[in-house]
C-alpha atoms as one frame of an Amber mdcrd trajectory, in Angstrom:
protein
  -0.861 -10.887 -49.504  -1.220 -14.476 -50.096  -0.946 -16.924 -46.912  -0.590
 -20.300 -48.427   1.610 -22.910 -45.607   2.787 -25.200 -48.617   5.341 -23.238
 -50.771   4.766 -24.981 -54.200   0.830 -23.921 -53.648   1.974 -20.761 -52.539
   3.828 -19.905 -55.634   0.970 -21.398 -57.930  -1.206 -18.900 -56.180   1.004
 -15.803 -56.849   1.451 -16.716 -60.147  -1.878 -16.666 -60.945  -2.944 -13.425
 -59.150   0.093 -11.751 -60.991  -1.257 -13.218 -64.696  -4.610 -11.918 -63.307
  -2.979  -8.529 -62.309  -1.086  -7.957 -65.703  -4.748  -8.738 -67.596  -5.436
  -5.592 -65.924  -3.148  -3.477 -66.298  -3.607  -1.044 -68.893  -0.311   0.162
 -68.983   1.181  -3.009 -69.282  -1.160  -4.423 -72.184  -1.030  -1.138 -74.153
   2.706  -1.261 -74.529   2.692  -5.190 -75.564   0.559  -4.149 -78.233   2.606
  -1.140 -79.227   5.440  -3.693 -79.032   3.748  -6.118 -81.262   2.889  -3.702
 -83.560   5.887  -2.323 -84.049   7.726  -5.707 -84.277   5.344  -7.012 -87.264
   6.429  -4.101 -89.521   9.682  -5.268 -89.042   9.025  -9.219 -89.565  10.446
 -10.085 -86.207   7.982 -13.564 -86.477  10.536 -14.502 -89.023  14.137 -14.241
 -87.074  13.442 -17.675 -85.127  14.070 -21.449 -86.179  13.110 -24.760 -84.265
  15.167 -27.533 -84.419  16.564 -25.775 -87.789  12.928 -25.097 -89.755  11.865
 -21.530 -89.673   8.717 -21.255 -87.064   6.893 -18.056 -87.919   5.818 -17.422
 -84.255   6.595 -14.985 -81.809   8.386 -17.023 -78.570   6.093 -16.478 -76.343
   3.767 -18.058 -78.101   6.169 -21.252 -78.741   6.242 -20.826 -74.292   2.282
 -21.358 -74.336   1.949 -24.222 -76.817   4.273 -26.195 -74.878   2.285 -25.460
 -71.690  -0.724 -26.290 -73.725   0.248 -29.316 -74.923   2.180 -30.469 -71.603
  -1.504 -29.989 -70.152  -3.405 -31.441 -72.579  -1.420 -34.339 -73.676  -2.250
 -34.635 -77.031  -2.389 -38.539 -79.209  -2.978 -35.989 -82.006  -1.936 -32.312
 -83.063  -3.592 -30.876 -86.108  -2.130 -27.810 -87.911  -4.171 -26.111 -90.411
  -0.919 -23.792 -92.279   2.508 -25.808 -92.698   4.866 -23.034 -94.444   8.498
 -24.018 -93.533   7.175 -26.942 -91.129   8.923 -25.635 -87.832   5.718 -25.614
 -86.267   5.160 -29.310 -87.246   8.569 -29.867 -86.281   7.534 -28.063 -82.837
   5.201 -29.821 -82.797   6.509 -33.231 -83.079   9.154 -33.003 -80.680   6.261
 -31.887 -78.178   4.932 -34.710 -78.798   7.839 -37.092 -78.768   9.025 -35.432
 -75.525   5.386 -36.951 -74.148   6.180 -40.075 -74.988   9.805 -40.399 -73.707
   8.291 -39.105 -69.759   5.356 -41.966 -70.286   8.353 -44.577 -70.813  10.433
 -43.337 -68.061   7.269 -43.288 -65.405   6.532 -46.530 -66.590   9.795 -47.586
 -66.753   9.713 -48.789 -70.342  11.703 -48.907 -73.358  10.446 -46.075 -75.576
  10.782 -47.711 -79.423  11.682 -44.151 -81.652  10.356 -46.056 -84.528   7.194
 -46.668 -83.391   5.499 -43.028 -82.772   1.593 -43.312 -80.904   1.453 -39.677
 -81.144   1.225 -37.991 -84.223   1.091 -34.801 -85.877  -0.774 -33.706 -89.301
  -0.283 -30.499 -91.123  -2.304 -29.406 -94.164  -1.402 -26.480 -96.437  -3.100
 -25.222 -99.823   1.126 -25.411-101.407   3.285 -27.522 -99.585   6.013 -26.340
-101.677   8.873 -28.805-103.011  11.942 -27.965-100.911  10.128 -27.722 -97.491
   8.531 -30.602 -97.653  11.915 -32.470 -98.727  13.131 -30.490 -95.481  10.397
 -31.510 -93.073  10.504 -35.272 -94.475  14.702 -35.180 -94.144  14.455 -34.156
 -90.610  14.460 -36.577 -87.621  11.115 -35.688 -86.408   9.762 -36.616 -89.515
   8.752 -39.976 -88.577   5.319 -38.954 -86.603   4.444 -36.086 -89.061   2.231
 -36.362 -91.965   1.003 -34.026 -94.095  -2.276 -33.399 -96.761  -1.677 -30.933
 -99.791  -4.967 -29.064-100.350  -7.342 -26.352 -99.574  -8.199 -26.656 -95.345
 -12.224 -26.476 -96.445 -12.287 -28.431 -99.470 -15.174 -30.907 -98.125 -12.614
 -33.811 -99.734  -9.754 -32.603 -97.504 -12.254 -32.278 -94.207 -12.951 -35.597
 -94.917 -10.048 -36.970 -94.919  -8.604 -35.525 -91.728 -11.741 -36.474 -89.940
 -11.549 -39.719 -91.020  -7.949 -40.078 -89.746  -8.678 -38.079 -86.400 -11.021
 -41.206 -85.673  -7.773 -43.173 -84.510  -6.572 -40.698 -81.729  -8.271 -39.713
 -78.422  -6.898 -36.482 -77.011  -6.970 -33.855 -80.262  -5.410 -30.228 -80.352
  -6.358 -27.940 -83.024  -4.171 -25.391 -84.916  -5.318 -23.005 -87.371  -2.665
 -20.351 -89.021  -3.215 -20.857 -92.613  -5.566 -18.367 -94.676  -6.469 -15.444
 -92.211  -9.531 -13.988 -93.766 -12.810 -14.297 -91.774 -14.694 -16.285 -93.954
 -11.697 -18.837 -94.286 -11.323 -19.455 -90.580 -14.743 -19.606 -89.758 -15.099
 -22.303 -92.404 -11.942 -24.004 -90.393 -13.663 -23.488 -87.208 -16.475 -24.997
 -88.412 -14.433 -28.140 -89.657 -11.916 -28.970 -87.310 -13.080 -27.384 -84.210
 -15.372 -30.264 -83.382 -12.370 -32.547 -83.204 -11.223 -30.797 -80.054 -11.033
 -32.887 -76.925 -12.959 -31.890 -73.764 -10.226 -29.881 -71.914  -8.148 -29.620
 -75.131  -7.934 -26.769 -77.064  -7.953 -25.161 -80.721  -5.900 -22.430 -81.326
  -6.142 -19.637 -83.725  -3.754 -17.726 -84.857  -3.138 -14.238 -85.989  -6.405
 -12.868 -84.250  -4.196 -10.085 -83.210  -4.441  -8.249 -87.116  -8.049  -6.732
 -85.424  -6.156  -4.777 -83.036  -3.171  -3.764 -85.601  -3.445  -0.011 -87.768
  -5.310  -0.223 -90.700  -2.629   0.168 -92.771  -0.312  -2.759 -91.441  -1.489
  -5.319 -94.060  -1.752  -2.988 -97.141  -0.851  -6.065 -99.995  -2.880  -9.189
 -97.963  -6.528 -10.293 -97.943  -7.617  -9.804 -94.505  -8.089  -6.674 -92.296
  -9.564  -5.038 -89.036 -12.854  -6.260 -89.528 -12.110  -9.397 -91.926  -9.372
 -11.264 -89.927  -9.495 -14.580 -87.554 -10.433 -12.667 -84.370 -13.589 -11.584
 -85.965 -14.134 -15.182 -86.927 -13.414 -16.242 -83.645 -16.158 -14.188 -82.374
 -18.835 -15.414 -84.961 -18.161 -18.853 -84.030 -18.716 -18.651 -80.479 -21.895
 -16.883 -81.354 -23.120 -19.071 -83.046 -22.279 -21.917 -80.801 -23.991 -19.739
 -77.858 -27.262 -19.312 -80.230 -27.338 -22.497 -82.465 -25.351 -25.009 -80.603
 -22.709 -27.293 -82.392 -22.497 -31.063 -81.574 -18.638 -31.978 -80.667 -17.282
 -35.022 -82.940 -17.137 -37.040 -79.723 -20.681 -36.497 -79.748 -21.546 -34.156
 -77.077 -22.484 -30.900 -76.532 -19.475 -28.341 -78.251 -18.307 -25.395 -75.663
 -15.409 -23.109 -75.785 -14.161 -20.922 -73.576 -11.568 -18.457 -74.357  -8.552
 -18.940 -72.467  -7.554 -15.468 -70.860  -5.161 -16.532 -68.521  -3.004 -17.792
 -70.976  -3.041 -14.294 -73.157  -2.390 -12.497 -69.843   0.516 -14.688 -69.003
   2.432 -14.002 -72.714   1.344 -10.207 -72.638   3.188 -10.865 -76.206   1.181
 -13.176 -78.385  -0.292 -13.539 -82.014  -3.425 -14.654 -80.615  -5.628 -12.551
 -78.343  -9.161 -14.070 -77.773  -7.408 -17.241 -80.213  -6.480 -20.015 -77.431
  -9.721 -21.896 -77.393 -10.648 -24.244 -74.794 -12.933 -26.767 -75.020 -15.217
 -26.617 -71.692
């Protein structure tokens, strides 16, 4: 038992040794992933909207980012994968719900016209009618967006060029989920992260999914973003990366945070930058 005299640190604490708890329960984590297994046959990623644009997430995951970025406090979120756009939309009104607590703790008019943080999604196909969707809806006004190929050096350039502006960056990548793919966006956005920020990756659970669950798609146990995820911390732990803040680029994987959803698309993916 826990003896903590101030309640609000006493129910920090117990929510913390519980998240540690459920990371080790066997039980527990066997069943999410039967869960999750079973739901992905059956598309269940696909049943939810935000703010009226499809967001191919499951909801726990949705819980986490908002933690994440509530934490963080991101000036810039970067999303590698756009599809329908809920998870710029998401996104967005993370962000603008940022800026209306600054104005009210600084008791200050908030101007809805005049976004400081901003969100930028690229994707290889932004086809026609969701991007006349994402630009008709009333987040639109802090999203932009970059049509092309995630590694094309051109495209790399760009977005580093415009990440320049911001200060705090979060990274997401849920575009392309073959090894070789991610690890390339590892390599090219990764460095963007802010220290105590984070870059997320996506769909590392397909390494712990049956064999045959992805029968007509590119990647695979073995040849997925979790196994990417793995190279690139090995090769930051043997060859070292420089951060594009300049210094020293360290990630730790976040545990606490898969331990807490139990349910999430991305075991070993919620990178944080140390």
């Amino acid at each position: 038992m826990i003896k903590i005299s101030d309640p609000v640190k006493l129910f920090v604490a117990e929510k913390q040794q519980r998240i540690i708890d459920f990371g080790q329960d066997k039980a527990i984590l066997n069943l999410s992933r039967e869960w999750l297994n079973k739901s992905m046959r059956k598309y269940y990623t696909y049943n939810f909207n935000w703010l009226g644009r499809p967001i191919i997430q499951y909801p726990q995951d949705m819980v986490g980012m908002q933690e994440i970025i509530w934490e963080v406090q991101p000036d810039l979120i970067i999303e590698a994968g756009i599809a329908h756009g809920g998870s710029l939309i998401f996104s967005a009104t993370m962000l603008a719900m940022l800026e209306y607590c600054e104005a009210v703790e600084k008791n200050e008019i908030l101007d809805p016209g005049k976004p400081k943080r901003r969100v930028l999604g690229i994707d290889i196909d932004i086809r026609a009618h969701n991007r006349k969707a994402i630009m008709e809806h009333p987040m639109s006004g802090r999203i932009d967006m970059i049509e092309g190929s995630s590694v094309a050096p051109e495209i790399i350039e760009q977005v580093h060029s415009l990440a320049k502006n911001y200060q705090r960056i979060l990274i997401c990548l849920d575009s392309m989920h073959t090894h070789e793919h991610v690890l390339a966006e590892l390599e090219a956005y990764a460095p963007l992260t802010s220290e105590g920020s984070y870059c997320v990756v996506f769909d590392t659970f397909v390494e712990d999914t049956p064999e045959d669950m992805f029968p007509n798609r590119p990647w695979k146990k073995g040849d997925n973003p979790k196994t990417a995820v793995w190279e690139y911390l090995k090769r930051l732990e043997e060859d070292g990366r420089q951060a594009f803040d300049g210094d020293v680029l360290n990630f730790e994987v976040d545990k606490m945070m898969e331990n807490k959803l139990l349910i999430t698309g991305a075991p070993d993916g919620f990178l944080k930058r140390i």
